[in-house]
mmCIF file of C-alpha atoms in Angstrom:
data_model
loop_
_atom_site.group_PDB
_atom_site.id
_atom_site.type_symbol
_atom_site.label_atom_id
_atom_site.label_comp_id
_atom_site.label_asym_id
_atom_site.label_seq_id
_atom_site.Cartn_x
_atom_site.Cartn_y
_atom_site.Cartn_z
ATOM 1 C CA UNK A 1 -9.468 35.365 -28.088
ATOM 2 C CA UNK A 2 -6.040 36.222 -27.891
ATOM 3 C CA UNK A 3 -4.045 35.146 -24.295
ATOM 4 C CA UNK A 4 -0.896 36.243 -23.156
ATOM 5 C CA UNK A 5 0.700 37.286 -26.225
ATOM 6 C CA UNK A 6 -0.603 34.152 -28.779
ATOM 7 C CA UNK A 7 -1.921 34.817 -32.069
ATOM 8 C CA UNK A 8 -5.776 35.088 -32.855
ATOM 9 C CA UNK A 9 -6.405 34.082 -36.207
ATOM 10 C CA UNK A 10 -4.120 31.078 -37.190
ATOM 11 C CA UNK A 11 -4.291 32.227 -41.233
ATOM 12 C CA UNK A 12 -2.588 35.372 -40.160
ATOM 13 C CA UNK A 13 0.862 35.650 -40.000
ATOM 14 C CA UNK A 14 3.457 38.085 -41.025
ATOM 15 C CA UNK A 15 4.706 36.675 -43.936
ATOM 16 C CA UNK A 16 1.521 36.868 -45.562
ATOM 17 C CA UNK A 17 1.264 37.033 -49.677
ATOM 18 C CA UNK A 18 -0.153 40.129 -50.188
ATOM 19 C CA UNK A 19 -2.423 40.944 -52.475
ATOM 20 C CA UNK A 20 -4.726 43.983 -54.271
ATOM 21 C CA UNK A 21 -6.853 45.250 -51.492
ATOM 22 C CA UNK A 22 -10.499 45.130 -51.824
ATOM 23 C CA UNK A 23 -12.556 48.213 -51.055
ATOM 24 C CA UNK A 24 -15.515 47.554 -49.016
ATOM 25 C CA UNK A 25 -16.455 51.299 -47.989
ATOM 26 C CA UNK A 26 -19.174 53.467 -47.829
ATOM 27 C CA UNK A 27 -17.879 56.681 -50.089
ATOM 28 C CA UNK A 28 -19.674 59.133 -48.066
ATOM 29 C CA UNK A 29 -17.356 60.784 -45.731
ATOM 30 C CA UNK A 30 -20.161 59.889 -42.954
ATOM 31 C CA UNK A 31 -22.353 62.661 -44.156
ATOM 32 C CA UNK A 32 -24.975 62.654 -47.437
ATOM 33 C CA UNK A 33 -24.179 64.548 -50.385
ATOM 34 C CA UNK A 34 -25.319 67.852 -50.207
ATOM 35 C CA UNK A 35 -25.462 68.311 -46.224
ATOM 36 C CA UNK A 36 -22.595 71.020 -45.102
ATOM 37 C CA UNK A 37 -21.366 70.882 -42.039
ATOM 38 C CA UNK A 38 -20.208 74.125 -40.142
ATOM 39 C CA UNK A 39 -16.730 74.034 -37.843
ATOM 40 C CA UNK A 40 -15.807 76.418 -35.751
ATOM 41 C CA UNK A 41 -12.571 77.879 -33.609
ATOM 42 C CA UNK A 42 -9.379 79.148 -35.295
ATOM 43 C CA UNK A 43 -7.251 75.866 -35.923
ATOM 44 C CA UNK A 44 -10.464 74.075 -36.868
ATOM 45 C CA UNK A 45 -11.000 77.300 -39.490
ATOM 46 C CA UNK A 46 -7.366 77.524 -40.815
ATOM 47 C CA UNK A 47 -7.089 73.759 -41.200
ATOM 48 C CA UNK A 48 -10.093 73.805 -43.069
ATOM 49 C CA UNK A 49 -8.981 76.424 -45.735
ATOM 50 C CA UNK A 50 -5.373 75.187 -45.612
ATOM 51 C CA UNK A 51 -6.744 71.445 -46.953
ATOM 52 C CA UNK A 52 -6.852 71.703 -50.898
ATOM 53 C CA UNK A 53 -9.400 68.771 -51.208
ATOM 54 C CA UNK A 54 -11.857 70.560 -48.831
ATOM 55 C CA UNK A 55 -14.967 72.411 -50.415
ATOM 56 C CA UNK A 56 -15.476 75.378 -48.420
ATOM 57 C CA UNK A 57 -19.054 77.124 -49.654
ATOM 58 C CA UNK A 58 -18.802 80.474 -46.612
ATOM 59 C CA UNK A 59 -17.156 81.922 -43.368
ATOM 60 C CA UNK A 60 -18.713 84.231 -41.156
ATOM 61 C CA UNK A 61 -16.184 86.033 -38.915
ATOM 62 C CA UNK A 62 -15.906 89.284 -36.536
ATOM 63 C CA UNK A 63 -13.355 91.983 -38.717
ATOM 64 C CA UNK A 64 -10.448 91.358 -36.396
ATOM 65 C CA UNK A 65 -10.861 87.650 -37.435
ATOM 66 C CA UNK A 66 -11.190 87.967 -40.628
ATOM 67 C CA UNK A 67 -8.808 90.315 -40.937
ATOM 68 C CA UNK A 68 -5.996 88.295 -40.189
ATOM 69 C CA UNK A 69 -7.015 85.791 -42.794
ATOM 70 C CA UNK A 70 -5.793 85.523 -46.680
ATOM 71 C CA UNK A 71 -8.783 84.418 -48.074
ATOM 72 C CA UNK A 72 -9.459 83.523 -52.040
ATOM 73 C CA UNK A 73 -12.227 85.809 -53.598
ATOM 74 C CA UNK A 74 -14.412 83.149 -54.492
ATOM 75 C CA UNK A 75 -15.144 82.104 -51.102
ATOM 76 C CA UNK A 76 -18.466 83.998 -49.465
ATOM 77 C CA UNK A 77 -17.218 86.074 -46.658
ATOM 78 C CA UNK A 78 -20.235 87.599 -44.287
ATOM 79 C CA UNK A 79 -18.586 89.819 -41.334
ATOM 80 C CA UNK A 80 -20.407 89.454 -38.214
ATOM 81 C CA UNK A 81 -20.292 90.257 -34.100
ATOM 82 C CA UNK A 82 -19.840 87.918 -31.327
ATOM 83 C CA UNK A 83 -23.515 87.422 -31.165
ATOM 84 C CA UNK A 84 -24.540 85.916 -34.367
ATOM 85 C CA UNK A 85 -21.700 83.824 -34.683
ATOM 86 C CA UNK A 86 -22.615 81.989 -31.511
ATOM 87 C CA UNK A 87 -25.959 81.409 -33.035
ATOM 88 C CA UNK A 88 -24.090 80.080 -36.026
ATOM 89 C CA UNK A 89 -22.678 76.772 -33.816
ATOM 90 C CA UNK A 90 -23.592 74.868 -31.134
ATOM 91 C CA UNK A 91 -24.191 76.144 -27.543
ATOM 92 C CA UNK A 92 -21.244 77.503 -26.018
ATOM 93 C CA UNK A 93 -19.256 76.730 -28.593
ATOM 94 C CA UNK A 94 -15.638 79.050 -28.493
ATOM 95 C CA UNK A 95 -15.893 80.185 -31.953
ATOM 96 C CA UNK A 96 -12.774 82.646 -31.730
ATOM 97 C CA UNK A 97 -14.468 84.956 -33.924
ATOM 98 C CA UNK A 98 -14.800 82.252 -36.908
ATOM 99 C CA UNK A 99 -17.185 80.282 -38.405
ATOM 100 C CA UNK A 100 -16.774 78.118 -41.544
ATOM 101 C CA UNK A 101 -19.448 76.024 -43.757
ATOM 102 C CA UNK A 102 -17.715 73.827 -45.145
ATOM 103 C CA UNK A 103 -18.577 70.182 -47.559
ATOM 104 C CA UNK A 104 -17.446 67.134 -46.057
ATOM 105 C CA UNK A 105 -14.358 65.443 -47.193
ATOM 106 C CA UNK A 106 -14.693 62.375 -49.819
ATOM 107 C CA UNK A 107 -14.094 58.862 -48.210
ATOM 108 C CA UNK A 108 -10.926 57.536 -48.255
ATOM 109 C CA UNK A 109 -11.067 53.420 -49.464
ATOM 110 C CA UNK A 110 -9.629 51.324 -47.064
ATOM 111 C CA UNK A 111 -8.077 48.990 -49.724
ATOM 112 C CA UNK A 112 -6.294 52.822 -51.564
ATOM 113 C CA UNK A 113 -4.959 53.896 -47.911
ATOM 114 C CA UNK A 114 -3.547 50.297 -47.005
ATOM 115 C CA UNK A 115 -1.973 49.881 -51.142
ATOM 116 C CA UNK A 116 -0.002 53.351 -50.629
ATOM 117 C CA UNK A 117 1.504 52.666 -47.614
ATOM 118 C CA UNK A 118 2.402 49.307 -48.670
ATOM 119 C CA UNK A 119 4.153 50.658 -51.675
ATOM 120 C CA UNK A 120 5.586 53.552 -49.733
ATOM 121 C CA UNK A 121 7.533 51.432 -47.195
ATOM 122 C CA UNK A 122 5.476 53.193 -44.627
ATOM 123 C CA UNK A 123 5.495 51.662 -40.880
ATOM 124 C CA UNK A 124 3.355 54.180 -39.375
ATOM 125 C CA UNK A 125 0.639 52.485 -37.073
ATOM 126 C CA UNK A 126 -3.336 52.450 -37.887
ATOM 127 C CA UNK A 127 -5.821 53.393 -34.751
ATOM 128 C CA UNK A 128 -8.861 50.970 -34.941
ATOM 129 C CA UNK A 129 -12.059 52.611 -32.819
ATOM 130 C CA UNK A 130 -14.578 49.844 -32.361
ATOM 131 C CA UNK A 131 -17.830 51.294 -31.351
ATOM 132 C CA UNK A 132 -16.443 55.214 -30.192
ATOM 133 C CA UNK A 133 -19.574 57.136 -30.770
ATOM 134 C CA UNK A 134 -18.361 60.761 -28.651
ATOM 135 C CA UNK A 135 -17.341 63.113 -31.039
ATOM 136 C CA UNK A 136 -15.274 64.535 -28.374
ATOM 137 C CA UNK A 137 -13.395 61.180 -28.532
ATOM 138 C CA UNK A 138 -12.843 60.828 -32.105
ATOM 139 C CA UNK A 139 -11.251 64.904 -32.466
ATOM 140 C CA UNK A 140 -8.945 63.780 -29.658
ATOM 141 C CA UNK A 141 -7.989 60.591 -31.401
ATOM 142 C CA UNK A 142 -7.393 62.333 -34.725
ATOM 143 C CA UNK A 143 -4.874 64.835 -32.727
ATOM 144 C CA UNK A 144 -3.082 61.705 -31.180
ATOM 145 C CA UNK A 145 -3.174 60.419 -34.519
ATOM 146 C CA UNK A 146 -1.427 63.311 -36.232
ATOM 147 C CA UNK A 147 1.185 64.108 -33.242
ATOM 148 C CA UNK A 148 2.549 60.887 -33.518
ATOM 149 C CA UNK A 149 2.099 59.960 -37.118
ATOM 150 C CA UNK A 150 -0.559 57.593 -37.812
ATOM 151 C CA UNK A 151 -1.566 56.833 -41.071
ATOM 152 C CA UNK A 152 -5.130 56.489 -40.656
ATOM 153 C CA UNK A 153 -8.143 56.150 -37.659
ATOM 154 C CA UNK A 154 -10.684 53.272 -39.240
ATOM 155 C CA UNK A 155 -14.096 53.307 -37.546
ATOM 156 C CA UNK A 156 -17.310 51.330 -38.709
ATOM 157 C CA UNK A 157 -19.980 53.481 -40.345
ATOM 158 C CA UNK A 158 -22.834 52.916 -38.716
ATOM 159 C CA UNK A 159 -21.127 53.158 -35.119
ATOM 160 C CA UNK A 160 -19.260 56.178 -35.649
ATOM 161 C CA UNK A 161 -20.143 60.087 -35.990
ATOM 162 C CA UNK A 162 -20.438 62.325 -38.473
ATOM 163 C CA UNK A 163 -17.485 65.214 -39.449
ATOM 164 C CA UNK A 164 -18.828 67.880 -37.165
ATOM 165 C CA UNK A 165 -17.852 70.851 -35.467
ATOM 166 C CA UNK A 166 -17.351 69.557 -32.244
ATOM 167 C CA UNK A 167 -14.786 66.690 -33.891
ATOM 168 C CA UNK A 168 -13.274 69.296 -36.128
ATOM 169 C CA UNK A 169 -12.124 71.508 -33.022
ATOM 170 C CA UNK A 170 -11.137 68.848 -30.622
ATOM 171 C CA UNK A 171 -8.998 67.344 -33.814
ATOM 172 C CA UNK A 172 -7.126 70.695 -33.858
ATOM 173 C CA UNK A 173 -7.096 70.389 -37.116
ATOM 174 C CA UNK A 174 -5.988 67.304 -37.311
ATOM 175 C CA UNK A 175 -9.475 65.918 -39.078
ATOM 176 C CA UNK A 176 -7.916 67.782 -42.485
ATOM 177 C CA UNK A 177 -4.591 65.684 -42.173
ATOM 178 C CA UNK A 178 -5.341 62.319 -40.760
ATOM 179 C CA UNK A 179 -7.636 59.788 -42.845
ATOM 180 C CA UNK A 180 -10.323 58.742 -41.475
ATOM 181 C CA UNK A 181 -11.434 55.393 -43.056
ATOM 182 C CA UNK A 182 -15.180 54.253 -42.525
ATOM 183 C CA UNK A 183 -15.812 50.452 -43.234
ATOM 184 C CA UNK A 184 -19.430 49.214 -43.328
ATOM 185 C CA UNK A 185 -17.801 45.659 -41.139
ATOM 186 C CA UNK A 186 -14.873 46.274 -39.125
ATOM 187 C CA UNK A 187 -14.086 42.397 -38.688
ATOM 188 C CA UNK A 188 -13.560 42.248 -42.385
ATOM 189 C CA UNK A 189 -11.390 45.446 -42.351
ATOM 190 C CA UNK A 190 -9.364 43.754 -40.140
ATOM 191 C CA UNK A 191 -8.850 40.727 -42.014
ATOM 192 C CA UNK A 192 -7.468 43.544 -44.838
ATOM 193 C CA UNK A 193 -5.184 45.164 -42.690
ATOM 194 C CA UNK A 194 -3.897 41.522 -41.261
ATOM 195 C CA UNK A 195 -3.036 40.225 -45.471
ATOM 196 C CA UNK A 196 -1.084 44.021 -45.350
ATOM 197 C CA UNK A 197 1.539 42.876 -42.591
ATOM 198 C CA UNK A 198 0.190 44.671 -40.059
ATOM 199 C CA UNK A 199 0.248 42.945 -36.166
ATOM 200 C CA UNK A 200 -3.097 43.636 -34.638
ATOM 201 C CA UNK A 201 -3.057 44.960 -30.676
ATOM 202 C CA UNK A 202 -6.560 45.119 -29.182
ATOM 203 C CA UNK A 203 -6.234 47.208 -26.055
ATOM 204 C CA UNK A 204 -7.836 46.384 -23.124
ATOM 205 C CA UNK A 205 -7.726 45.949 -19.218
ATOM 206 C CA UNK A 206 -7.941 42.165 -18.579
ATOM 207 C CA UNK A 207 -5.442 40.615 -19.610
ATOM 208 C CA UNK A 208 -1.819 40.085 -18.456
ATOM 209 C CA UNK A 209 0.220 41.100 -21.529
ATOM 210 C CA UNK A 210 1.365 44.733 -21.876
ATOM 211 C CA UNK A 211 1.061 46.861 -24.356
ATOM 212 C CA UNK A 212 5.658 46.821 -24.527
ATOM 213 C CA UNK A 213 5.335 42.791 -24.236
ATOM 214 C CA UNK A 214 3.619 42.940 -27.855
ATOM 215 C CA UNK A 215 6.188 45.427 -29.663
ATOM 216 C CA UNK A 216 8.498 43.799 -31.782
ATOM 217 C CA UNK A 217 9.167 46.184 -34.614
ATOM 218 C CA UNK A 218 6.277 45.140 -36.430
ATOM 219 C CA UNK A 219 3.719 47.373 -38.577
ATOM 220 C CA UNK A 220 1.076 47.902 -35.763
ATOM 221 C CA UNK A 221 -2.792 48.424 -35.819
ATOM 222 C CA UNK A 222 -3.856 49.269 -32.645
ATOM 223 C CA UNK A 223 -7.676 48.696 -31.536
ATOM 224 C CA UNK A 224 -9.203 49.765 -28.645
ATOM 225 C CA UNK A 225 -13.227 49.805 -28.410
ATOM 226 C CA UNK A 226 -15.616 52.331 -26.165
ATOM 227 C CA UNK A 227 -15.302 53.152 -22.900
ATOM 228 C CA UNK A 228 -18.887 51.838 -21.847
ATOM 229 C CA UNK A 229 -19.057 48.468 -23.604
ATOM 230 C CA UNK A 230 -15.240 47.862 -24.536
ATOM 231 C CA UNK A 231 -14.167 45.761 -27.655
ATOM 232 C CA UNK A 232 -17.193 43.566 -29.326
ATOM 233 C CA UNK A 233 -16.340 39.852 -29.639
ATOM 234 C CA UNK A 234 -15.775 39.252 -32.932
ATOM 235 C CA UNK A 235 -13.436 42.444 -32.865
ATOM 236 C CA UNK A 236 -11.303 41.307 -30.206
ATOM 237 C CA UNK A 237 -11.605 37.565 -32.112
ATOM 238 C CA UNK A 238 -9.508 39.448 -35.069
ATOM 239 C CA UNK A 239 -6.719 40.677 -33.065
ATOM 240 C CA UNK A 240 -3.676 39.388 -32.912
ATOM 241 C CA UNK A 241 -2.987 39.891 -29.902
ATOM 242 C CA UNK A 242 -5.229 41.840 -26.410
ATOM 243 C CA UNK A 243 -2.809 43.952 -24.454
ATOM 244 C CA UNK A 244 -2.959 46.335 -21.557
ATOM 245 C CA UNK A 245 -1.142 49.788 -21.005
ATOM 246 C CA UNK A 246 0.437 49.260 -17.535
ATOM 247 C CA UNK A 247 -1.723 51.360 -15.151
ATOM 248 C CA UNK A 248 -1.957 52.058 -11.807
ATOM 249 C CA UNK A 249 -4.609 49.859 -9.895
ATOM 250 C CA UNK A 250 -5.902 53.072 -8.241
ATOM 251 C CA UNK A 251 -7.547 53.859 -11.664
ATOM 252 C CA UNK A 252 -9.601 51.472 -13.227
ATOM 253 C CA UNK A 253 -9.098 52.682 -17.034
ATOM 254 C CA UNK A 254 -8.095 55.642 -19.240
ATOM 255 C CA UNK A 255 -10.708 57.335 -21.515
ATOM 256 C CA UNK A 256 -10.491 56.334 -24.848
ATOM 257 C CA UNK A 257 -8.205 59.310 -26.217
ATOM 258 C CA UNK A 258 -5.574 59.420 -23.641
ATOM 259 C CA UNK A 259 -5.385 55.510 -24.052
ATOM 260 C CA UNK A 260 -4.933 55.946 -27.756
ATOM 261 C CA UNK A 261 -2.450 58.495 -27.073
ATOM 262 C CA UNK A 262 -0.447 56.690 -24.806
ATOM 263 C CA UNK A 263 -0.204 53.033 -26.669
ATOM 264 C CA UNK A 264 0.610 55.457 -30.099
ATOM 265 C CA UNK A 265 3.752 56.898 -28.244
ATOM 266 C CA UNK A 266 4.555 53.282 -27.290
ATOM 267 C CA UNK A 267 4.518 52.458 -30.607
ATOM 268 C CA UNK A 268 6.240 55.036 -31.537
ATOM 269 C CA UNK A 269 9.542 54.232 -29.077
ATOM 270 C CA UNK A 270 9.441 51.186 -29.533
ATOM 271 C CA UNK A 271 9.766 51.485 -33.470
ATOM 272 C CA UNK A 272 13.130 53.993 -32.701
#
């Protein structure tokens, strides 16, 4: 486990070969084939029908709504009042008057996302989410993720959520902009992103190293794990580095998306 700033994993370093990246994924998208999923709330909607590789099958919508909207003929467009939509979506949901069905979006390979931005030059950071199962957490990572540029959230399949509703309006519509990479073993997608140069910060509490101690103009993944159970072992065994964000002692810890926020506008300082 990584103290005070040393390096993890003694085969990583950042001069690295690099080499074709592998791509251990699960092509679902989270969701079977087949299985829509319905979003709901205007920048949820218009992100929706604004993203050219997203299958949209119908919207529902009040006429003021829908209205407002250029839509393409060959979507299904069924006007409705306040009342049926909110038995379209989930209890109390603010619906703003539209409702979308919508397919889910293909998966995105880990080893594809990590190749392009390799070739590209890029430096933007990767968000690692070990174990975030809220869906209110993951929309409000994706929105981070997009204000300051990331190139991708990576989650492991089996201890993540499905695209839903309730992500797709606390994204903002950032779920139709920012890959989201599932891995079926997030230790091994680590190792990946390590052999592509990037310096791995897991976030947490105990330790005496700050988040600005670890910033050294390096391409930056940044993990942080759930708010109940933190980062599993082996995760935090494949950082490079642990690292706090410098917090009062009056409060314990930072839910999951401001956190993310926070060490992403770090990042993104520190790289100016």
């Amino acid at each position: 486990m990584a103290k005070r700033g040393l390096p993890v994993n003694g085969s990583h370093g950042k001069g690295a070969a690099m080499r074709q990246f592998s791509r251990h994924r699960r092509p679902s998208g989270g969701n079977q084939r087949g299985q829509t999923v319905r979003f709901w709330g205007r920048h949820a909607v218009l992100a929706a029908l604004a993203n050219p590789d997203r299958a949209v099958r119908r919207i529902w919508g009040t006429r003021e709504a829908l209205g407002q909207l250029d839509l393409p003929p060959v979507i299904p467009i069924s006007y409705a009042d306040v009342a049926d939509l909110a038995r379209l979506v989930a209890r109390d949901a603010p619906h703003q008057g539209l409702v979308i069905e919508v397919d889910p979006l293909d998966g995105v390979h880990l080893g594809d996302l990590l190749q392009e931005e390799v070739d590209a030059e890029s430096r933007r950071p990767l968000v690692i989410l070990d174990q975030v199962t809220d869906p209110h957490n993951i929309g409000a990572v994706l929105r981070s993720a997009a204000a300051f540029d990331a190139a991708a959230i990576v989650t492991q399949d089996r201890h993540s959520p499905p695209e839903s509703g309730v992500i797709a309006r606390s994204a903002s519509g950032a779920l139709e902009t920012v890959p989201w990479v599932r891995v079926v073993n997030l230790s091994r997608a680590l190792e990946e992103i390590a052999e592509a140069q990037y310096w791995r910060i897991g976030l947490m509490g105990d330790t005496e190293t700050t988040l600005g101690e670890t910033l050294d103009g390096s391409k930056v993944a940044l993990v942080l794990g759930s708010e109940g159970d933190g980062m599993r072992h082996n995760v935090m065994e494949h950082c490079d580095v642990l690292a706090r964000l410098p917090i009062s002692p009056r409060m314990e810890s930072l839910n999951i998306s401001n956190a993310a926020a926070i060490a992403l506008y770090a990042v993104a300082t520190a790289s100016k």
